[in-house]
Short mmCIF file of C-alpha atoms in Angstrom, two decimals:
data_model
loop_
_atom_site.label_atom_id
_atom_site.label_comp_id
_atom_site.label_asym_id
_atom_site.label_seq_id
_atom_site.Cartn_x
_atom_site.Cartn_y
_atom_site.Cartn_z
CA UNK A 1377 173.79 -117.87 -10.58
CA UNK A 1378 173.89 -114.22 -11.34
CA UNK A 1379 170.78 -112.03 -11.52
CA UNK A 1380 169.02 -111.33 -14.77
CA UNK A 1381 170.30 -108.47 -16.83
CA UNK A 1382 169.42 -104.99 -15.55
CA UNK A 1383 167.28 -106.69 -12.87
CA UNK A 1384 166.82 -103.83 -10.36
CA UNK A 1385 166.62 -101.22 -13.10
CA UNK A 1386 163.83 -102.84 -14.96
CA UNK A 1387 161.69 -103.79 -11.82
CA UNK A 1388 162.23 -100.18 -10.44
CA UNK A 1389 160.45 -98.98 -13.61
CA UNK A 1390 158.01 -101.77 -14.03
CA UNK A 1391 156.16 -101.89 -10.72
CA UNK A 1392 153.95 -98.99 -9.93
CA UNK A 1393 151.24 -100.79 -7.97
CA UNK A 1394 152.16 -103.68 -5.64
CA UNK A 1395 148.70 -105.07 -6.20
CA UNK A 1396 148.71 -104.65 -10.05
CA UNK A 1397 148.86 -107.09 -12.86
CA UNK A 1398 152.29 -107.68 -14.49
CA UNK A 1399 153.27 -109.72 -17.54
CA UNK A 1400 156.78 -111.09 -18.03
CA UNK A 1401 156.67 -112.03 -21.74
CA UNK A 1402 160.06 -113.80 -21.64
CA UNK A 1403 160.34 -116.06 -18.54
CA UNK A 1404 163.70 -117.53 -19.34
CA UNK A 1405 165.12 -118.76 -16.08
CA UNK A 1406 162.48 -116.85 -14.13
CA UNK A 1407 164.68 -114.32 -12.54
CA UNK A 1408 162.77 -111.20 -13.45
CA UNK A 1409 159.47 -113.16 -12.79
CA UNK A 1410 160.52 -114.14 -9.21
CA UNK A 1411 161.61 -110.51 -8.68
CA UNK A 1412 158.16 -109.21 -9.57
CA UNK A 1413 156.70 -111.56 -6.99
CA UNK A 1414 159.26 -110.55 -4.33
CA UNK A 1415 158.87 -106.84 -4.99
CA UNK A 1416 155.10 -107.11 -4.64
CA UNK A 1417 155.21 -109.58 -1.65
CA UNK A 1418 152.97 -111.88 -3.71
CA UNK A 1419 150.15 -109.44 -3.85
CA UNK A 1420 150.37 -108.73 -7.56
CA UNK A 1421 149.06 -111.06 -10.21
CA UNK A 1422 152.10 -112.29 -12.12
CA UNK A 1423 151.66 -113.68 -15.49
CA UNK A 1424 154.72 -115.43 -17.07
CA UNK A 1425 154.86 -116.28 -20.84
CA UNK A 1426 157.54 -118.25 -22.74
CA UNK A 1427 157.46 -120.24 -25.99
CA UNK A 1428 159.92 -122.67 -24.53
CA UNK A 1429 158.08 -125.40 -22.63
CA UNK A 1430 161.30 -126.21 -20.63
CA UNK A 1431 161.29 -122.55 -19.29
CA UNK A 1432 157.80 -123.12 -17.84
CA UNK A 1433 158.82 -126.33 -16.03
CA UNK A 1434 161.86 -124.57 -14.69
CA UNK A 1435 160.06 -121.54 -13.47
CA UNK A 1436 157.16 -123.57 -12.02
CA UNK A 1437 159.67 -125.43 -9.94
CA UNK A 1438 161.28 -122.29 -8.72
CA UNK A 1439 158.17 -120.15 -7.80
CA UNK A 1440 155.74 -123.00 -6.85
CA UNK A 1441 151.95 -122.93 -7.24
CA UNK A 1442 149.77 -119.88 -6.26
CA UNK A 1443 146.50 -118.25 -7.28
CA UNK A 1444 148.60 -115.11 -7.96
CA UNK A 1445 150.78 -116.79 -10.53
CA UNK A 1446 149.89 -117.81 -14.10
CA UNK A 1447 152.42 -119.46 -16.46
CA UNK A 1448 151.60 -119.84 -20.09
CA UNK A 1449 153.34 -121.30 -23.05
CA UNK A 1450 153.12 -119.06 -26.12
CA UNK A 1451 155.01 -116.55 -28.12
CA UNK A 1452 154.67 -112.92 -27.19
CA UNK A 1453 153.67 -112.00 -30.72
CA UNK A 1454 150.24 -113.30 -29.64
CA UNK A 1455 150.24 -111.27 -26.42
CA UNK A 1456 146.71 -109.99 -26.76
CA UNK A 1457 145.07 -113.45 -27.43
CA UNK A 1458 147.16 -115.06 -24.73
CA UNK A 1459 145.88 -112.64 -22.14
CA UNK A 1460 142.37 -112.68 -23.53
CA UNK A 1461 142.31 -116.48 -22.87
CA UNK A 1462 142.97 -115.57 -19.14
CA UNK A 1463 140.20 -112.89 -19.19
CA UNK A 1464 142.74 -110.12 -18.93
CA UNK A 1465 142.38 -107.08 -21.15
CA UNK A 1466 144.28 -104.49 -19.09
CA UNK A 1467 147.59 -104.73 -17.14
CA UNK A 1468 149.80 -102.51 -15.13
CA UNK A 1469 153.15 -103.47 -16.62
CA UNK A 1470 154.78 -105.50 -19.38
CA UNK A 1471 158.34 -106.68 -19.32
CA UNK A 1472 160.11 -108.21 -22.39
CA UNK A 1473 163.63 -109.37 -22.15
CA UNK A 1474 164.62 -110.09 -25.84
CA UNK A 1475 167.20 -112.50 -27.09
CA UNK A 1476 168.23 -116.04 -26.01
CA UNK A 1477 168.23 -117.02 -22.38
CA UNK A 1478 171.33 -118.02 -20.44
CA UNK A 1479 169.66 -121.41 -19.96
CA UNK A 1480 169.18 -121.99 -23.67
CA UNK A 1481 172.80 -120.93 -24.34
CA UNK A 1482 174.10 -123.26 -21.75
CA UNK A 1483 171.93 -126.23 -23.00
CA UNK A 1484 174.51 -127.46 -25.52
CA UNK A 1485 172.07 -129.72 -27.37
CA UNK A 1486 169.90 -126.77 -28.37
CA UNK A 1487 172.56 -125.52 -30.76
CA UNK A 1488 172.68 -121.91 -29.71
CA UNK A 1489 176.28 -121.88 -28.66
CA UNK A 1490 179.23 -121.70 -30.98
CA UNK A 1491 181.40 -123.11 -28.32
CA UNK A 1492 179.94 -126.57 -28.11
CA UNK A 1493 179.20 -129.45 -30.62
CA UNK A 1494 175.43 -129.87 -31.21
CA UNK A 1495 173.11 -130.27 -34.17
CA UNK A 1496 172.20 -127.00 -35.72
CA UNK A 1497 168.89 -126.13 -34.23
CA UNK A 1498 168.52 -122.82 -32.47
CA UNK A 1499 164.71 -123.08 -32.10
CA UNK A 1500 163.40 -121.39 -28.96
CA UNK A 1501 160.18 -123.28 -29.46
CA UNK A 1502 161.08 -126.93 -30.46
CA UNK A 1503 157.65 -127.12 -32.25
CA UNK A 1504 158.94 -124.72 -34.98
CA UNK A 1505 159.10 -126.27 -38.37
CA UNK A 1506 162.33 -124.61 -39.47
CA UNK A 1507 165.73 -124.95 -37.69
CA UNK A 1508 169.14 -123.42 -38.28
CA UNK A 1509 169.95 -126.67 -40.11
CA UNK A 1510 167.33 -125.78 -42.62
CA UNK A 1511 168.72 -122.29 -43.20
CA UNK A 1512 172.32 -123.22 -43.45
CA UNK A 1513 171.60 -126.29 -45.84
CA UNK A 1514 168.71 -125.14 -47.86
CA UNK A 1515 168.55 -121.39 -48.20
CA UNK A 1516 170.08 -119.68 -51.31
CA UNK A 1517 173.43 -118.09 -50.77
CA UNK A 1518 171.84 -114.67 -51.60
CA UNK A 1519 169.35 -115.03 -48.76
CA UNK A 1520 172.07 -116.21 -46.32
CA UNK A 1521 174.09 -113.23 -47.21
CA UNK A 1522 171.07 -110.90 -46.50
CA UNK A 1523 170.29 -112.41 -43.05
CA UNK A 1524 173.84 -112.62 -41.95
CA UNK A 1525 174.45 -108.92 -42.97
CA UNK A 1526 171.15 -107.53 -41.69
CA UNK A 1527 170.53 -109.58 -38.50
CA UNK A 1528 174.25 -110.22 -37.56
CA UNK A 1529 175.64 -106.85 -38.83
CA UNK A 1530 178.48 -109.00 -40.06
CA UNK A 1531 180.77 -107.15 -42.50
CA UNK A 1532 182.01 -110.52 -44.08
CA UNK A 1533 178.44 -111.66 -44.66
CA UNK A 1534 179.05 -112.35 -48.33
CA UNK A 1535 182.26 -114.35 -47.76
CA UNK A 1536 180.68 -116.46 -45.12
CA UNK A 1537 177.58 -117.22 -47.11
CA UNK A 1538 179.74 -118.21 -50.17
CA UNK A 1539 181.90 -120.50 -47.86
CA UNK A 1540 178.68 -122.08 -46.57
CA UNK A 1541 177.25 -122.66 -49.93
CA UNK A 1542 180.58 -124.25 -51.17
CA UNK A 1543 180.86 -126.37 -47.99
CA UNK A 1544 177.34 -127.95 -48.20
CA UNK A 1545 178.08 -129.02 -51.83
CA UNK A 1546 180.34 -131.59 -50.27
CA UNK A 1547 177.68 -132.69 -47.79
CA UNK A 1548 175.39 -131.08 -45.24
CA UNK A 1549 176.52 -128.99 -42.45
CA UNK A 1550 175.03 -130.82 -39.49
CA UNK A 1551 176.49 -129.30 -36.40
CA UNK A 1552 177.49 -126.08 -34.77
CA UNK A 1553 181.19 -126.73 -34.80
CA UNK A 1554 181.13 -127.75 -38.51
CA UNK A 1555 179.65 -124.35 -39.25
CA UNK A 1556 182.15 -122.69 -37.00
CA UNK A 1557 185.06 -124.25 -38.78
CA UNK A 1558 183.73 -122.99 -42.16
CA UNK A 1559 183.35 -119.53 -40.88
CA UNK A 1560 186.82 -119.47 -39.20
CA UNK A 1561 188.49 -120.56 -42.39
CA UNK A 1562 187.00 -117.97 -44.63
CA UNK A 1563 187.45 -114.83 -42.58
CA UNK A 1564 190.81 -112.99 -42.29
CA UNK A 1565 193.09 -113.80 -39.34
CA UNK A 1566 192.97 -110.27 -38.08
CA UNK A 1567 189.04 -110.62 -37.74
CA UNK A 1568 189.50 -113.96 -35.73
CA UNK A 1569 191.59 -111.92 -33.19
CA UNK A 1570 188.74 -109.43 -32.65
CA UNK A 1571 186.38 -111.94 -31.05
CA UNK A 1572 184.83 -115.21 -32.00
CA UNK A 1573 184.29 -115.12 -35.74
CA UNK A 1574 180.98 -117.00 -35.60
CA UNK A 1575 179.25 -114.95 -33.05
CA UNK A 1576 177.45 -112.57 -35.51
CA UNK A 1577 176.47 -115.28 -37.86
CA UNK A 1578 175.01 -117.43 -35.07
CA UNK A 1579 173.09 -114.39 -33.85
CA UNK A 1580 171.61 -113.83 -37.29
CA UNK A 1581 170.61 -117.43 -37.81
CA UNK A 1582 168.92 -117.46 -34.29
CA UNK A 1583 167.03 -114.25 -35.04
CA UNK A 1584 165.95 -115.62 -38.53
CA UNK A 1585 164.89 -119.07 -37.11
CA UNK A 1586 162.74 -117.65 -34.40
CA UNK A 1587 161.45 -114.72 -36.48
CA UNK A 1588 162.47 -112.45 -33.51
CA UNK A 1589 162.16 -109.05 -35.27
CA UNK A 1590 158.80 -109.92 -36.66
CA UNK A 1591 157.54 -110.96 -33.19
CA UNK A 1592 158.80 -107.58 -31.72
CA UNK A 1593 157.05 -105.59 -34.39
CA UNK A 1594 153.86 -107.44 -33.67
CA UNK A 1595 153.84 -107.21 -29.90
CA UNK A 1596 154.64 -103.42 -29.64
CA UNK A 1597 151.16 -102.09 -30.57
CA UNK A 1598 149.53 -104.84 -28.69
CA UNK A 1599 151.44 -103.99 -25.43
CA UNK A 1600 150.31 -100.41 -25.71
CA UNK A 1601 146.76 -101.32 -26.12
CA UNK A 1602 146.83 -103.65 -23.10
CA UNK A 1603 148.40 -101.20 -20.68
CA UNK A 1604 146.28 -99.37 -18.15
CA UNK A 1605 146.80 -95.63 -17.97
CA UNK A 1606 150.02 -95.06 -16.02
CA UNK A 1607 151.23 -98.69 -16.82
CA UNK A 1608 154.77 -99.21 -17.94
CA UNK A 1609 156.27 -100.96 -21.01
CA UNK A 1610 159.82 -102.16 -20.24
CA UNK A 1611 161.90 -103.74 -23.04
CA UNK A 1612 165.47 -105.03 -22.63
CA UNK A 1613 167.22 -105.55 -26.10
CA UNK A 1614 170.68 -106.88 -27.00
CA UNK A 1615 170.72 -106.03 -30.72
CA UNK A 1616 170.81 -102.62 -32.44
CA UNK A 1617 167.97 -103.47 -34.74
CA UNK A 1618 165.77 -104.40 -31.81
CA UNK A 1619 166.71 -101.36 -29.85
CA UNK A 1620 166.08 -99.11 -32.99
CA UNK A 1621 162.62 -100.69 -33.28
CA UNK A 1622 161.72 -100.08 -29.72
CA UNK A 1623 163.18 -96.52 -29.74
CA UNK A 1624 161.35 -95.55 -32.99
CA UNK A 1625 158.02 -97.06 -31.91
CA UNK A 1626 158.15 -95.32 -28.54
CA UNK A 1627 158.97 -91.97 -30.11
CA UNK A 1628 156.18 -92.39 -32.61
CA UNK A 1629 153.62 -93.18 -29.93
CA UNK A 1630 154.78 -90.24 -27.80
CA UNK A 1631 153.98 -87.81 -30.60
CA UNK A 1632 150.56 -86.17 -30.93
CA UNK A 1633 150.81 -85.68 -34.68
CA UNK A 1634 152.68 -87.59 -37.40
CA UNK A 1635 151.95 -85.18 -40.31
CA UNK A 1636 154.78 -83.57 -42.27
CA UNK A 1637 155.99 -80.29 -40.82
CA UNK A 1638 155.00 -78.68 -44.05
CA UNK A 1639 151.38 -79.33 -43.48
CA UNK A 1640 149.54 -76.38 -41.87
CA UNK A 1641 146.79 -78.47 -40.40
CA UNK A 1642 146.94 -81.97 -38.86
CA UNK A 1643 145.11 -84.62 -40.95
CA UNK A 1644 146.61 -87.80 -39.39
CA UNK A 1645 144.26 -88.07 -36.35
CA UNK A 1646 147.16 -89.67 -34.45
CA UNK A 1647 147.00 -89.16 -30.61
CA UNK A 1648 149.91 -89.70 -28.41
CA UNK A 1649 149.58 -92.87 -26.24
CA UNK A 1650 152.91 -93.01 -24.44
CA UNK A 1651 155.43 -90.95 -22.52
CA UNK A 1652 158.93 -92.09 -22.94
CA UNK A 1653 160.68 -92.35 -19.55
CA UNK A 1654 164.21 -93.18 -20.79
CA UNK A 1655 165.47 -90.41 -22.94
CA UNK A 1656 168.59 -92.60 -23.37
CA UNK A 1657 168.53 -96.35 -22.82
CA UNK A 1658 169.46 -97.72 -19.40
CA UNK A 1659 172.66 -99.79 -19.74
CA UNK A 1660 174.38 -102.20 -17.30
CA UNK A 1661 176.99 -100.96 -14.93
CA UNK A 1662 180.67 -101.87 -15.27
CA UNK A 1663 180.14 -104.02 -12.16
CA UNK A 1664 177.19 -105.94 -13.73
CA UNK A 1665 179.18 -106.57 -16.93
CA UNK A 1666 182.23 -107.71 -14.91
CA UNK A 1667 180.04 -110.41 -13.34
CA UNK A 1668 177.94 -111.17 -16.42
CA UNK A 1669 179.63 -110.65 -19.74
CA UNK A 1670 176.35 -111.49 -21.67
CA UNK A 1671 174.97 -108.22 -20.27
CA UNK A 1672 177.39 -105.96 -22.20
CA UNK A 1673 175.15 -105.12 -25.04
CA UNK A 1674 171.88 -104.88 -23.08
CA UNK A 1675 169.67 -101.77 -23.33
CA UNK A 1676 166.54 -101.05 -21.36
CA UNK A 1677 163.98 -98.62 -22.78
CA UNK A 1678 160.69 -97.75 -20.79
CA UNK A 1679 157.50 -95.93 -21.71
CA UNK A 1680 154.42 -95.11 -19.75
CA UNK A 1681 150.77 -95.25 -21.01
CA UNK A 1682 149.31 -91.81 -20.88
CA UNK A 1683 146.43 -90.94 -18.74
CA UNK A 1684 143.63 -89.38 -20.76
#
C-alpha cells in the first residue's frame, strides 16, 4: 500500500506543535491521520472526520483506541458544529484531502470506477438521497451538459449528455459499464485514444452527487475561524475548480483591504486573517507519481493564521 498523496509535504506544513490539536477532515484510509499520530508521538489530540462510515471502521482498526484520538462521522461542511460537539473551538492545524479515496475507488460496488461493473452510485455517504443513478436517469439533458462541462471540464459534454438522454429513452442506465459504453460510442475515436473517455464524466457526476464544491466553499471560512494564531490550513485538491477556489480564498484572506484600487480610502473593514505559505502549489514528485498514478493531479496549498 502506497503512502497518501503528498504525505510528507502536507505533514511538514501541518504540524507546528507536537502537543497541538489537529483535524483530518477526510480520513479515507487513515494514512495522513496515522502520520499525524506518528509525527507527534501520540502527544497531539488527533480528530478524524469522514462522511463514510466504512472509513471510520477502517481507521479505528488501524490506529486503535486512545484518549488522544477522536473519530467522528460527518461532512466537513459542518466542521464548526462537529468540533463544537467535542468542546473544541480552536485547533492548531486542519488538513483536507479532497476527492474520492483510493478505498472508495477500489470498492467496486460503490460505483466510483469506470473500470468495473457496479450500480451507478458514487455516494461517499450512503445515507445521501441522490445517487449517480438519479442524475443519469432523471436530470434534464441541459443540466447534465452543464455539470459534465463545468465539473468534468469535458469538451464533449453536450454530445455525451445527448447520448445519455437518448439511451435512457430505451430503458434506465443502471450500471457503470452501461454508462461507459454510451460515452465510448458517442465520442470520436481520436478522443478515446487520449485516455479513458468516461473519466471526466464520472468525475463530474461524483462531484455533483456529493456536492463537493459546495462543501469546500462552506468549510473554508469555518477553518480560518477555528485555527489558533499560527495554525495551519492545508488543502490537497485534485481538480482545477477546487484548486482555484482554495487559491482565491487564501489570497482574499491574505489581503488587508478588498476595496477597489480607485477608492482613496478603505471602506470595506476587511482585515487579513491568513498568510499564504505556498506561493505556488506543492505538487507530487515524479517518483511519487510513478508509484501512485492517482497523485498526478494533486496540488497542496497551505496558509497560516495570522498572529494579531
